[in-house]
Amino acid sequence: MAVPSDKFFRILDALADVTRAEGSDYSSFSVRGKRFGYYWPRTQTVGLKQTLSEQRALVSERPDVFEEQFTAGGFGWVVVYLSGVKLDELTELVYEAWRLSAPDELVEAVPDPARKRRR
């Protein structure tokens, strides 16, 4: 069930215009200057932008995998423990975080990975 960090980075590589910035303890990810995610190698966790309702749902359903990070600007950020999440679920969460920050023309150009799997 665990997702290794290299697979997390492959998910990011499939998205358009992702910029990675290195901090002393983490990496952050933005699309056209808008932050949508973080990665902490020491804890093998990812922070992702979500809607407030999705943040609440994830944390309440599986608090062993998700925890509330913070809320800002009408969005809820969640910490995801890579050891407890499935690859397809993480792919959808990363895409959603990216989609919430990306301009419409990029979203239209990059297919939703969940829709691709349903075909």
PDB file of C-alpha atoms in Angstrom:
ATOM      1  CA  MET A   1       0.000   0.000   0.000  1.00  0.00           C
ATOM      2  CA  ALA A   2       2.874   2.420   0.635  1.00  0.00           C
ATOM      3  CA  VAL A   3       3.894   4.802  -2.125  1.00  0.00           C
ATOM      4  CA  PRO A   4       7.661   5.319  -2.458  1.00  0.00           C
ATOM      5  CA  SER A   5       8.830   8.893  -2.898  1.00  0.00           C
ATOM      6  CA  ASP A   6      10.078   8.244  -6.450  1.00  0.00           C
ATOM      7  CA  LYS A   7       6.516   7.385  -7.504  1.00  0.00           C
ATOM      8  CA  PHE A   8       5.277  10.600  -5.895  1.00  0.00           C
ATOM      9  CA  PHE A   9       7.778  12.523  -8.048  1.00  0.00           C
ATOM     10  CA  ARG A  10       6.584  10.650 -11.157  1.00  0.00           C
ATOM     11  CA  ILE A  11       3.052  11.823 -10.412  1.00  0.00           C
ATOM     12  CA  LEU A  12       4.335  15.402 -10.305  1.00  0.00           C
ATOM     13  CA  ASP A  13       6.303  14.928 -13.532  1.00  0.00           C
ATOM     14  CA  ALA A  14       3.062  14.065 -15.360  1.00  0.00           C
ATOM     15  CA  LEU A  15       1.610  17.509 -14.584  1.00  0.00           C
ATOM     16  CA  ALA A  16       2.271  20.688 -16.566  1.00  0.00           C
ATOM     17  CA  ASP A  17       4.385  23.643 -15.410  1.00  0.00           C
ATOM     18  CA  VAL A  18       5.303  22.271 -11.984  1.00  0.00           C
ATOM     19  CA  THR A  19       8.151  24.145 -10.322  1.00  0.00           C
ATOM     20  CA  ARG A  20      10.070  22.573  -7.454  1.00  0.00           C
ATOM     21  CA  ALA A  21      11.782  24.679  -4.784  1.00  0.00           C
ATOM     22  CA  GLU A  22      14.103  23.242  -2.149  1.00  0.00           C
ATOM     23  CA  GLY A  23      13.925  24.309   1.485  1.00  0.00           C
ATOM     24  CA  SER A  24      16.230  23.082   4.218  1.00  0.00           C
ATOM     25  CA  ASP A  25      13.826  20.328   5.360  1.00  0.00           C
ATOM     26  CA  TYR A  26      11.306  20.057   2.537  1.00  0.00           C
ATOM     27  CA  SER A  27      10.568  20.625  -1.136  1.00  0.00           C
ATOM     28  CA  SER A  28       7.621  22.702  -2.309  1.00  0.00           C
ATOM     29  CA  PHE A  29       5.712  22.495  -5.584  1.00  0.00           C
ATOM     30  CA  SER A  30       3.955  25.262  -7.469  1.00  0.00           C
ATOM     31  CA  VAL A  31       2.190  25.740 -10.761  1.00  0.00           C
ATOM     32  CA  ARG A  32       2.695  29.159 -12.336  1.00  0.00           C
ATOM     33  CA  GLY A  33       3.669  30.652  -8.993  1.00  0.00           C
ATOM     34  CA  LYS A  34       0.830  29.141  -6.947  1.00  0.00           C
ATOM     35  CA  ARG A  35       1.847  26.594  -4.321  1.00  0.00           C
ATOM     36  CA  PHE A  36      -0.057  23.318  -4.221  1.00  0.00           C
ATOM     37  CA  GLY A  37       2.186  20.841  -2.410  1.00  0.00           C
ATOM     38  CA  TYR A  38       5.105  19.993  -0.136  1.00  0.00           C
ATOM     39  CA  TYR A  39       7.284  16.927   0.436  1.00  0.00           C
ATOM     40  CA  TRP A  40       9.178  16.139   3.654  1.00  0.00           C
ATOM     41  CA  PRO A  41      11.737  13.365   3.060  1.00  0.00           C
ATOM     42  CA  ARG A  42      12.519  12.830   6.749  1.00  0.00           C
ATOM     43  CA  THR A  43       8.914  11.893   7.584  1.00  0.00           C
ATOM     44  CA  GLN A  44       7.948  10.572   4.127  1.00  0.00           C
ATOM     45  CA  THR A  45       4.915  12.843   4.099  1.00  0.00           C
ATOM     46  CA  VAL A  46       3.324  15.098   1.530  1.00  0.00           C
ATOM     47  CA  GLY A  47       1.267  18.241   2.147  1.00  0.00           C
ATOM     48  CA  LEU A  48      -1.441  18.889  -0.433  1.00  0.00           C
ATOM     49  CA  LYS A  49      -3.929  21.660  -1.093  1.00  0.00           C
ATOM     50  CA  GLN A  50      -7.548  20.483  -1.044  1.00  0.00           C
ATOM     51  CA  THR A  51     -11.005  21.939  -0.659  1.00  0.00           C
ATOM     52  CA  LEU A  52     -12.134  22.417   2.941  1.00  0.00           C
ATOM     53  CA  SER A  53     -14.755  19.685   2.579  1.00  0.00           C
ATOM     54  CA  GLU A  54     -12.209  17.236   1.149  1.00  0.00           C
ATOM     55  CA  GLN A  55      -9.759  18.048   3.938  1.00  0.00           C
ATOM     56  CA  ARG A  56     -12.414  17.281   6.573  1.00  0.00           C
ATOM     57  CA  ALA A  57     -13.514  14.086   4.814  1.00  0.00           C
ATOM     58  CA  LEU A  58      -9.991  12.696   4.430  1.00  0.00           C
ATOM     59  CA  VAL A  59      -8.972  13.425   8.019  1.00  0.00           C
ATOM     60  CA  SER A  60     -12.198  12.107   9.549  1.00  0.00           C
ATOM     61  CA  GLU A  61     -12.244   8.907   7.456  1.00  0.00           C
ATOM     62  CA  ARG A  62      -8.593   7.908   7.899  1.00  0.00           C
ATOM     63  CA  PRO A  63      -6.747   9.891  10.585  1.00  0.00           C
ATOM     64  CA  ASP A  64      -3.923   7.326  10.475  1.00  0.00           C
ATOM     65  CA  VAL A  65      -3.126   8.387   6.875  1.00  0.00           C
ATOM     66  CA  PHE A  66      -4.266  12.029   6.739  1.00  0.00           C
ATOM     67  CA  GLU A  67      -3.977  14.927   9.144  1.00  0.00           C
ATOM     68  CA  GLU A  68      -4.994  18.536   8.962  1.00  0.00           C
ATOM     69  CA  GLN A  69      -2.054  20.765   8.156  1.00  0.00           C
ATOM     70  CA  PHE A  70      -3.675  24.214   7.992  1.00  0.00           C
ATOM     71  CA  THR A  71      -6.387  26.206   6.251  1.00  0.00           C
ATOM     72  CA  ALA A  72      -5.778  29.277   4.133  1.00  0.00           C
ATOM     73  CA  GLY A  73      -7.693  31.255   1.550  1.00  0.00           C
ATOM     74  CA  GLY A  74     -10.672  28.925   1.613  1.00  0.00           C
ATOM     75  CA  PHE A  75      -8.580  25.785   1.158  1.00  0.00           C
ATOM     76  CA  GLY A  76      -7.630  23.029   3.562  1.00  0.00           C
ATOM     77  CA  TRP A  77      -4.173  21.535   3.404  1.00  0.00           C
ATOM     78  CA  VAL A  78      -3.683  17.894   4.394  1.00  0.00           C
ATOM     79  CA  VAL A  79      -0.618  15.919   5.356  1.00  0.00           C
ATOM     80  CA  VAL A  80      -0.526  12.525   3.627  1.00  0.00           C
ATOM     81  CA  TYR A  81       1.572   9.688   5.068  1.00  0.00           C
ATOM     82  CA  LEU A  82       3.024   7.904   2.039  1.00  0.00           C
ATOM     83  CA  SER A  83       3.174   4.659   4.028  1.00  0.00           C
ATOM     84  CA  GLY A  84      -0.624   4.525   4.260  1.00  0.00           C
ATOM     85  CA  VAL A  85      -1.887   5.672   0.879  1.00  0.00           C
ATOM     86  CA  LYS A  86      -2.421   3.779  -2.377  1.00  0.00           C
ATOM     87  CA  LEU A  87      -0.825   5.020  -5.588  1.00  0.00           C
ATOM     88  CA  ASP A  88      -4.112   5.705  -7.389  1.00  0.00           C
ATOM     89  CA  GLU A  89      -5.470   7.653  -4.412  1.00  0.00           C
ATOM     90  CA  LEU A  90      -2.301   9.735  -4.133  1.00  0.00           C
ATOM     91  CA  THR A  91      -2.383  10.382  -7.885  1.00  0.00           C
ATOM     92  CA  GLU A  92      -5.908  11.774  -7.597  1.00  0.00           C
ATOM     93  CA  LEU A  93      -5.048  13.917  -4.561  1.00  0.00           C
ATOM     94  CA  VAL A  94      -1.950  15.388  -6.222  1.00  0.00           C
ATOM     95  CA  TYR A  95      -3.898  16.118  -9.407  1.00  0.00           C
ATOM     96  CA  GLU A  96      -6.651  17.815  -7.379  1.00  0.00           C
ATOM     97  CA  ALA A  97      -4.101  19.939  -5.484  1.00  0.00           C
ATOM     98  CA  TRP A  98      -2.494  20.945  -8.794  1.00  0.00           C
ATOM     99  CA  ARG A  99      -5.886  21.605 -10.422  1.00  0.00           C
ATOM    100  CA  LEU A 100      -6.929  23.915  -7.578  1.00  0.00           C
ATOM    101  CA  SER A 101      -3.895  26.120  -8.339  1.00  0.00           C
ATOM    102  CA  ALA A 102      -3.436  25.790 -12.096  1.00  0.00           C
ATOM    103  CA  PRO A 103      -4.957  28.183 -14.636  1.00  0.00           C
ATOM    104  CA  ASP A 104      -7.902  26.821 -16.629  1.00  0.00           C
ATOM    105  CA  GLU A 105      -5.959  26.353 -19.868  1.00  0.00           C
ATOM    106  CA  LEU A 106      -3.493  24.019 -18.137  1.00  0.00           C
ATOM    107  CA  VAL A 107      -6.261  22.045 -16.460  1.00  0.00           C
ATOM    108  CA  GLU A 108      -7.927  21.575 -19.844  1.00  0.00           C
ATOM    109  CA  ALA A 109      -4.636  20.366 -21.352  1.00  0.00           C
ATOM    110  CA  VAL A 110      -3.819  17.794 -18.648  1.00  0.00           C
ATOM    111  CA  PRO A 111      -6.310  14.927 -18.345  1.00  0.00           C
ATOM    112  CA  ASP A 112      -7.610  13.903 -14.936  1.00  0.00           C
ATOM    113  CA  PRO A 113      -5.835  10.601 -14.118  1.00  0.00           C
ATOM    114  CA  ALA A 114      -8.989   9.201 -12.489  1.00  0.00           C
ATOM    115  CA  ARG A 115     -10.917   9.617 -15.736  1.00  0.00           C
ATOM    116  CA  LYS A 116      -8.174   7.870 -17.703  1.00  0.00           C
ATOM    117  CA  ARG A 117      -8.421   4.806 -15.411  1.00  0.00           C
ATOM    118  CA  ARG A 118     -12.222   4.597 -15.785  1.00  0.00           C
ATOM    119  CA  ARG A 119     -12.050   4.249 -19.591  1.00  0.00           C
TER     120      ARG A 119
END
